[in-house]
Short mmCIF file of N, CA and C in Angstrom, two decimals:
data_model
loop_
_atom_site.label_atom_id
_atom_site.label_comp_id
_atom_site.label_asym_id
_atom_site.label_seq_id
_atom_site.Cartn_x
_atom_site.Cartn_y
_atom_site.Cartn_z
N MET R 50 -12.09 -6.42 -50.37
CA MET R 50 -11.15 -7.72 -50.35
C MET R 50 -9.95 -7.36 -50.82
N LEU R 51 -9.88 -6.98 -50.98
CA LEU R 51 -7.78 -6.43 -51.90
C LEU R 51 -7.39 -5.98 -50.87
N GLY R 52 -8.19 -4.80 -49.64
CA GLY R 52 -7.34 -4.61 -47.95
C GLY R 52 -7.47 -6.06 -47.42
N VAL R 53 -7.85 -6.55 -47.61
CA VAL R 53 -8.15 -7.89 -46.34
C VAL R 53 -6.65 -8.62 -46.01
N ALA R 54 -6.95 -9.04 -48.67
CA ALA R 54 -5.34 -9.42 -48.83
C ALA R 54 -4.44 -8.46 -47.67
N LEU R 55 -3.97 -7.00 -48.32
CA LEU R 55 -3.03 -5.94 -47.34
C LEU R 55 -2.59 -7.15 -46.43
N ALA R 56 -4.30 -6.67 -45.53
CA ALA R 56 -3.94 -6.81 -44.16
C ALA R 56 -3.40 -7.80 -43.70
N PHE R 57 -3.47 -8.83 -43.93
CA PHE R 57 -2.69 -10.45 -43.74
C PHE R 57 -2.44 -10.92 -45.39
N PRO R 58 -0.85 -10.99 -45.07
CA PRO R 58 -0.60 -10.93 -46.42
C PRO R 58 -0.06 -12.50 -46.56
N MET R 59 -0.79 -13.25 -46.68
CA MET R 59 -0.12 -14.96 -47.42
C MET R 59 1.16 -15.76 -46.42
N ALA R 60 1.88 -16.17 -45.86
CA ALA R 60 3.13 -16.76 -45.01
C ALA R 60 3.53 -17.75 -46.67
N ALA R 61 4.82 -17.11 -46.33
CA ALA R 61 5.39 -17.25 -47.18
C ALA R 61 5.91 -18.76 -47.34
N ARG R 62 5.45 -19.62 -48.70
CA ARG R 62 6.14 -21.43 -49.15
C ARG R 62 7.50 -21.29 -48.72
N ALA R 63 8.14 -22.62 -48.27
CA ALA R 63 9.54 -22.68 -48.57
C ALA R 63 9.57 -24.20 -47.74
N ASP R 64 10.67 -24.45 -48.76
CA ASP R 64 10.99 -25.46 -48.55
C ASP R 64 11.89 -25.63 -47.19
N THR R 65 12.70 -27.82 -47.38
CA THR R 65 14.24 -27.69 -46.12
C THR R 65 14.93 -27.92 -47.01
N LEU R 66 15.73 -28.26 -46.74
CA LEU R 66 17.10 -28.85 -46.30
C LEU R 66 17.34 -29.84 -44.83
N TRP R 67 17.71 -31.13 -44.85
CA TRP R 67 18.19 -32.06 -44.94
C TRP R 67 19.71 -32.25 -44.32
N LEU R 68 20.67 -31.77 -44.15
CA LEU R 68 22.34 -32.33 -44.24
C LEU R 68 23.30 -33.11 -43.00
N SER R 69 23.27 -34.09 -44.52
CA SER R 69 24.44 -35.18 -43.02
C SER R 69 25.84 -34.41 -42.84
N SER R 70 25.53 -34.83 -41.25
CA SER R 70 26.98 -33.83 -40.93
C SER R 70 27.88 -35.13 -40.11
N THR R 71 29.81 -33.98 -40.11
CA THR R 71 30.28 -35.53 -39.96
C THR R 71 29.80 -36.35 -37.94
N GLY R 72 28.68 -35.33 -37.88
CA GLY R 72 28.78 -36.60 -36.10
C GLY R 72 27.60 -37.62 -36.44
N GLY R 73 27.11 -37.03 -37.59
CA GLY R 73 25.74 -38.16 -37.52
C GLY R 73 25.21 -37.24 -37.33
N ASN R 74 24.28 -36.07 -36.86
CA ASN R 74 23.38 -35.10 -36.63
C ASN R 74 23.25 -34.52 -37.79
N LEU R 75 21.99 -34.49 -37.78
CA LEU R 75 21.30 -33.72 -39.73
C LEU R 75 21.03 -32.63 -39.12
N LEU R 76 21.33 -31.36 -39.54
CA LEU R 76 21.65 -30.00 -39.78
C LEU R 76 20.69 -29.88 -41.05
N GLU R 77 19.36 -28.61 -40.59
CA GLU R 77 18.26 -27.98 -40.92
C GLU R 77 19.21 -27.18 -41.40
N LEU R 78 18.35 -26.87 -42.63
CA LEU R 78 17.99 -25.31 -43.16
C LEU R 78 16.64 -25.21 -44.41
N GLY R 79 15.90 -24.69 -42.91
CA GLY R 79 14.97 -24.23 -44.14
C GLY R 79 14.82 -22.31 -43.41
N ASP R 80 14.29 -22.86 -44.74
CA ASP R 80 13.53 -21.73 -45.51
C ASP R 80 14.16 -20.67 -46.91
N VAL R 81 14.90 -22.29 -47.92
CA VAL R 81 15.07 -22.02 -48.95
C VAL R 81 14.27 -22.77 -49.84
N LYS R 82 14.58 -22.33 -51.59
CA LYS R 82 13.73 -22.95 -52.61
C LYS R 82 14.90 -22.92 -53.68
N ILE R 83 14.43 -24.40 -53.08
CA ILE R 83 15.40 -25.36 -54.14
C ILE R 83 14.87 -25.04 -55.70
N ASN R 84 16.10 -24.87 -56.69
CA ASN R 84 15.89 -24.48 -58.29
C ASN R 84 15.66 -25.49 -58.68
N GLY R 85 17.34 -26.83 -58.55
CA GLY R 85 17.31 -28.07 -59.57
C GLY R 85 18.82 -28.57 -58.65
N ILE R 86 18.81 -29.73 -60.02
CA ILE R 86 19.68 -29.81 -59.65
C ILE R 86 20.93 -30.44 -60.51
N ALA R 87 21.91 -29.80 -60.41
CA ALA R 87 22.70 -29.63 -61.33
C ALA R 87 24.03 -30.93 -61.42
N ASP R 88 24.84 -30.58 -62.05
CA ASP R 88 26.24 -31.66 -62.01
C ASP R 88 26.74 -32.06 -60.34
N GLY R 89 25.39 -32.84 -59.84
CA GLY R 89 25.45 -33.49 -58.95
C GLY R 89 25.04 -32.68 -57.41
N ALA R 90 24.54 -31.40 -57.47
CA ALA R 90 24.85 -30.83 -56.56
C ALA R 90 23.64 -30.04 -56.50
N VAL R 91 22.53 -29.57 -55.81
CA VAL R 91 21.30 -29.28 -54.91
C VAL R 91 21.45 -27.60 -55.42
N GLN R 92 20.95 -27.31 -56.14
CA GLN R 92 20.79 -26.00 -56.45
C GLN R 92 19.82 -25.27 -56.05
N PHE R 93 19.97 -24.04 -54.52
CA PHE R 93 19.34 -23.69 -54.12
C PHE R 93 18.96 -22.30 -53.37
N GLU R 94 18.65 -21.80 -52.98
CA GLU R 94 18.55 -20.11 -52.53
C GLU R 94 17.65 -20.02 -51.29
N SER R 95 19.03 -19.80 -50.80
CA SER R 95 18.91 -19.69 -49.28
C SER R 95 19.24 -17.51 -48.01
N ALA R 96 18.19 -16.47 -48.36
CA ALA R 96 18.76 -15.54 -47.82
C ALA R 96 18.59 -14.36 -48.94
N GLY R 97 18.28 -15.06 -49.33
CA GLY R 97 18.73 -14.51 -50.65
C GLY R 97 19.36 -14.04 -51.71
N ARG R 98 20.22 -15.22 -51.42
CA ARG R 98 21.71 -15.37 -52.31
C ARG R 98 21.49 -17.17 -52.18
N ASN R 99 22.44 -17.21 -54.03
CA ASN R 99 22.31 -18.02 -54.33
C ASN R 99 22.91 -19.70 -54.56
N THR R 100 22.85 -20.30 -53.86
CA THR R 100 24.10 -21.90 -53.14
C THR R 100 23.68 -22.86 -54.03
N SER R 101 24.80 -24.27 -54.01
CA SER R 101 24.60 -25.81 -53.91
C SER R 101 24.54 -26.75 -52.88
N ARG R 102 24.47 -27.70 -53.22
CA ARG R 102 25.25 -28.25 -51.92
C ARG R 102 25.05 -29.95 -52.42
N PRO R 103 26.54 -30.89 -52.36
CA PRO R 103 26.38 -32.15 -53.59
C PRO R 103 25.25 -32.16 -53.00
N LEU R 104 25.08 -33.62 -54.05
CA LEU R 104 23.65 -34.16 -53.62
C LEU R 104 23.81 -35.34 -52.99
N GLU R 105 25.13 -35.51 -52.11
CA GLU R 105 25.48 -36.67 -51.14
C GLU R 105 25.11 -36.10 -49.28
N GLN R 106 25.14 -34.58 -49.50
CA GLN R 106 25.05 -34.39 -49.46
C GLN R 106 23.70 -34.13 -47.56
N ILE R 107 23.48 -34.35 -49.28
CA ILE R 107 21.33 -34.13 -48.47
C ILE R 107 20.81 -35.64 -47.94
N ALA R 108 20.18 -35.37 -46.70
CA ALA R 108 19.85 -36.92 -46.77
C ALA R 108 18.62 -36.54 -46.61
N ARG R 109 17.57 -35.54 -46.50
CA ARG R 109 16.39 -35.01 -46.93
C ARG R 109 15.74 -34.23 -47.46
N MET R 110 15.03 -33.97 -47.57
CA MET R 110 14.61 -32.69 -48.46
C MET R 110 12.69 -32.44 -48.33
N THR R 111 12.22 -31.34 -47.81
CA THR R 111 11.10 -31.52 -48.53
C THR R 111 10.51 -30.22 -49.39
N VAL R 112 9.39 -29.88 -50.74
CA VAL R 112 9.31 -29.02 -50.76
C VAL R 112 7.94 -28.87 -50.45
N ASP R 113 7.68 -27.12 -50.73
CA ASP R 113 6.42 -26.70 -50.06
C ASP R 113 5.41 -26.97 -51.39
N ASP R 114 5.76 -27.21 -52.23
CA ASP R 114 4.60 -27.77 -53.02
C ASP R 114 4.99 -28.66 -53.67
N SER R 115 4.73 -29.67 -53.33
CA SER R 115 5.07 -31.61 -53.46
C SER R 115 4.47 -32.32 -51.60
N PRO R 116 3.84 -32.85 -51.91
CA PRO R 116 3.38 -32.97 -50.40
C PRO R 116 3.73 -34.74 -50.93
N ASP R 117 3.10 -34.99 -52.11
CA ASP R 117 3.97 -36.54 -51.90
C ASP R 117 5.28 -36.89 -51.43
N PHE R 118 5.75 -35.75 -52.73
CA PHE R 118 8.03 -35.90 -52.12
C PHE R 118 8.00 -35.59 -51.06
N SER R 119 7.41 -34.53 -50.61
CA SER R 119 8.25 -34.68 -48.77
C SER R 119 7.74 -35.59 -47.97
N ALA R 120 6.64 -36.67 -48.00
CA ALA R 120 5.75 -37.57 -47.47
C ALA R 120 6.86 -38.64 -47.50
N ALA R 121 6.96 -38.81 -49.55
CA ALA R 121 8.61 -39.96 -49.50
C ALA R 121 9.64 -39.16 -49.04
N GLU R 122 10.33 -38.41 -49.10
CA GLU R 122 11.99 -38.17 -48.05
C GLU R 122 11.27 -38.24 -46.83
N THR R 123 10.34 -37.59 -45.74
CA THR R 123 10.36 -39.30 -44.66
C THR R 123 10.46 -39.72 -44.20
N ALA R 124 9.72 -40.41 -45.53
CA ALA R 124 9.39 -42.18 -44.84
C ALA R 124 10.52 -42.79 -45.69
N PHE R 125 11.11 -42.49 -46.52
CA PHE R 125 12.57 -43.19 -46.81
C PHE R 125 13.78 -43.09 -45.56
N SER R 126 13.74 -41.76 -44.94
CA SER R 126 14.70 -41.62 -43.49
C SER R 126 14.65 -42.38 -42.83
N ALA R 127 13.11 -42.34 -42.57
CA ALA R 127 13.13 -43.07 -40.97
C ALA R 127 12.55 -44.79 -41.46
N GLY R 128 13.45 -44.98 -43.05
CA GLY R 128 14.08 -46.20 -42.97
C GLY R 128 12.16 -46.94 -43.43
N LYS R 129 11.16 -46.64 -43.74
CA LYS R 129 9.38 -47.09 -44.55
C LYS R 129 9.60 -46.37 -45.82
N PHE R 130 10.82 -48.23 -46.57
CA PHE R 130 10.60 -48.17 -48.18
C PHE R 130 9.60 -48.46 -49.10
N ASP R 131 8.41 -49.32 -48.94
CA ASP R 131 7.93 -48.89 -49.00
C ASP R 131 6.96 -47.93 -49.39
N ALA R 132 6.79 -47.28 -48.61
CA ALA R 132 5.73 -45.90 -47.88
C ALA R 132 6.39 -45.66 -48.75
N ALA R 133 7.84 -45.12 -48.54
CA ALA R 133 8.54 -43.83 -49.50
C ALA R 133 8.35 -45.02 -50.94
N ILE R 134 8.21 -45.60 -51.49
CA ILE R 134 7.99 -46.48 -53.57
C ILE R 134 6.94 -45.39 -53.95
N THR R 135 6.22 -45.82 -52.43
CA THR R 135 4.36 -45.33 -53.27
C THR R 135 4.27 -44.45 -53.30
N ALA R 136 4.75 -42.87 -52.45
CA ALA R 136 4.11 -41.68 -52.46
C ALA R 136 5.52 -41.49 -52.79
N TYR R 137 6.69 -41.86 -53.65
CA TYR R 137 8.74 -41.42 -54.68
C TYR R 137 6.91 -41.59 -55.33
N ARG R 138 6.21 -42.09 -56.66
CA ARG R 138 5.98 -42.38 -57.77
C ARG R 138 5.27 -41.34 -57.47
N ALA R 139 4.37 -41.26 -56.63
CA ALA R 139 2.35 -39.94 -56.79
C ALA R 139 3.22 -39.19 -56.79
N ALA R 140 4.90 -38.46 -57.15
CA ALA R 140 5.24 -37.92 -56.66
C ALA R 140 6.35 -37.55 -58.62
N LEU R 141 6.32 -38.51 -58.87
CA LEU R 141 6.86 -38.48 -59.99
C LEU R 141 5.41 -38.25 -60.86
N ALA R 142 4.28 -38.92 -61.03
CA ALA R 142 3.60 -38.05 -61.97
C ALA R 142 2.32 -36.97 -61.53
N ALA R 143 3.18 -36.73 -59.82
CA ALA R 143 2.23 -35.00 -59.57
C ALA R 143 2.65 -34.39 -60.64
N THR R 144 4.61 -33.95 -60.47
CA THR R 144 4.95 -33.25 -60.32
C THR R 144 5.67 -33.14 -62.64
N SER R 145 6.33 -31.23 -62.02
CA SER R 145 6.91 -30.49 -63.71
C SER R 145 7.86 -31.08 -63.83
N LYS R 146 8.78 -30.97 -62.77
CA LYS R 146 10.01 -30.34 -61.74
C LYS R 146 11.15 -31.85 -62.43
N PRO R 147 11.83 -30.86 -63.44
CA PRO R 147 12.46 -31.95 -62.87
C PRO R 147 13.53 -32.77 -62.72
N TRP R 148 14.31 -30.57 -62.36
CA TRP R 148 15.03 -32.27 -60.37
C TRP R 148 14.32 -33.24 -59.79
N LEU R 149 13.33 -32.28 -59.13
CA LEU R 149 12.75 -33.39 -58.25
C LEU R 149 11.95 -35.05 -59.24
N LYS R 150 11.95 -35.28 -60.27
CA LYS R 150 11.78 -36.40 -61.41
C LYS R 150 13.36 -37.48 -60.61
N ILE R 151 14.42 -36.01 -61.26
CA ILE R 151 15.38 -36.94 -61.31
C ILE R 151 16.25 -37.30 -59.48
N ARG R 152 15.71 -36.51 -58.55
CA ARG R 152 15.49 -37.38 -57.20
C ARG R 152 14.81 -38.90 -56.39
N ALA R 153 13.62 -37.97 -57.75
CA ALA R 153 12.66 -39.38 -56.61
C ALA R 153 13.11 -40.35 -57.66
N SER R 154 13.40 -40.41 -58.85
CA SER R 154 13.99 -41.85 -59.43
C SER R 154 15.14 -42.61 -59.16
N GLU R 155 15.93 -41.23 -58.79
CA GLU R 155 17.12 -42.17 -57.93
C GLU R 155 16.58 -42.84 -56.41
N ARG R 156 15.90 -42.34 -55.93
CA ARG R 156 15.53 -42.67 -54.18
C ARG R 156 15.47 -43.68 -54.24
#
């Protein structure tokens, strides 16, 4: 069984950030790992390097292990605020990540 697991490694899961730009288009940063929110910025790892972006630049996030939060962010960005509220509440109830609770409660 271990040989099968080694032959077919699991795909790495990753978070995604969408950054606001001056032209109105969103810049997608995929394959990142969000580590937290501190000092008004999202802290994350990208290509093996730790970096951050100010919260006001973050238009949307998806989090690999929080489908409720990801659904809430998608609904929020689409202007579906009732669906977003419901999904943010579910994310708040399901997560143990303090930074995710901050983002969900502020939205």
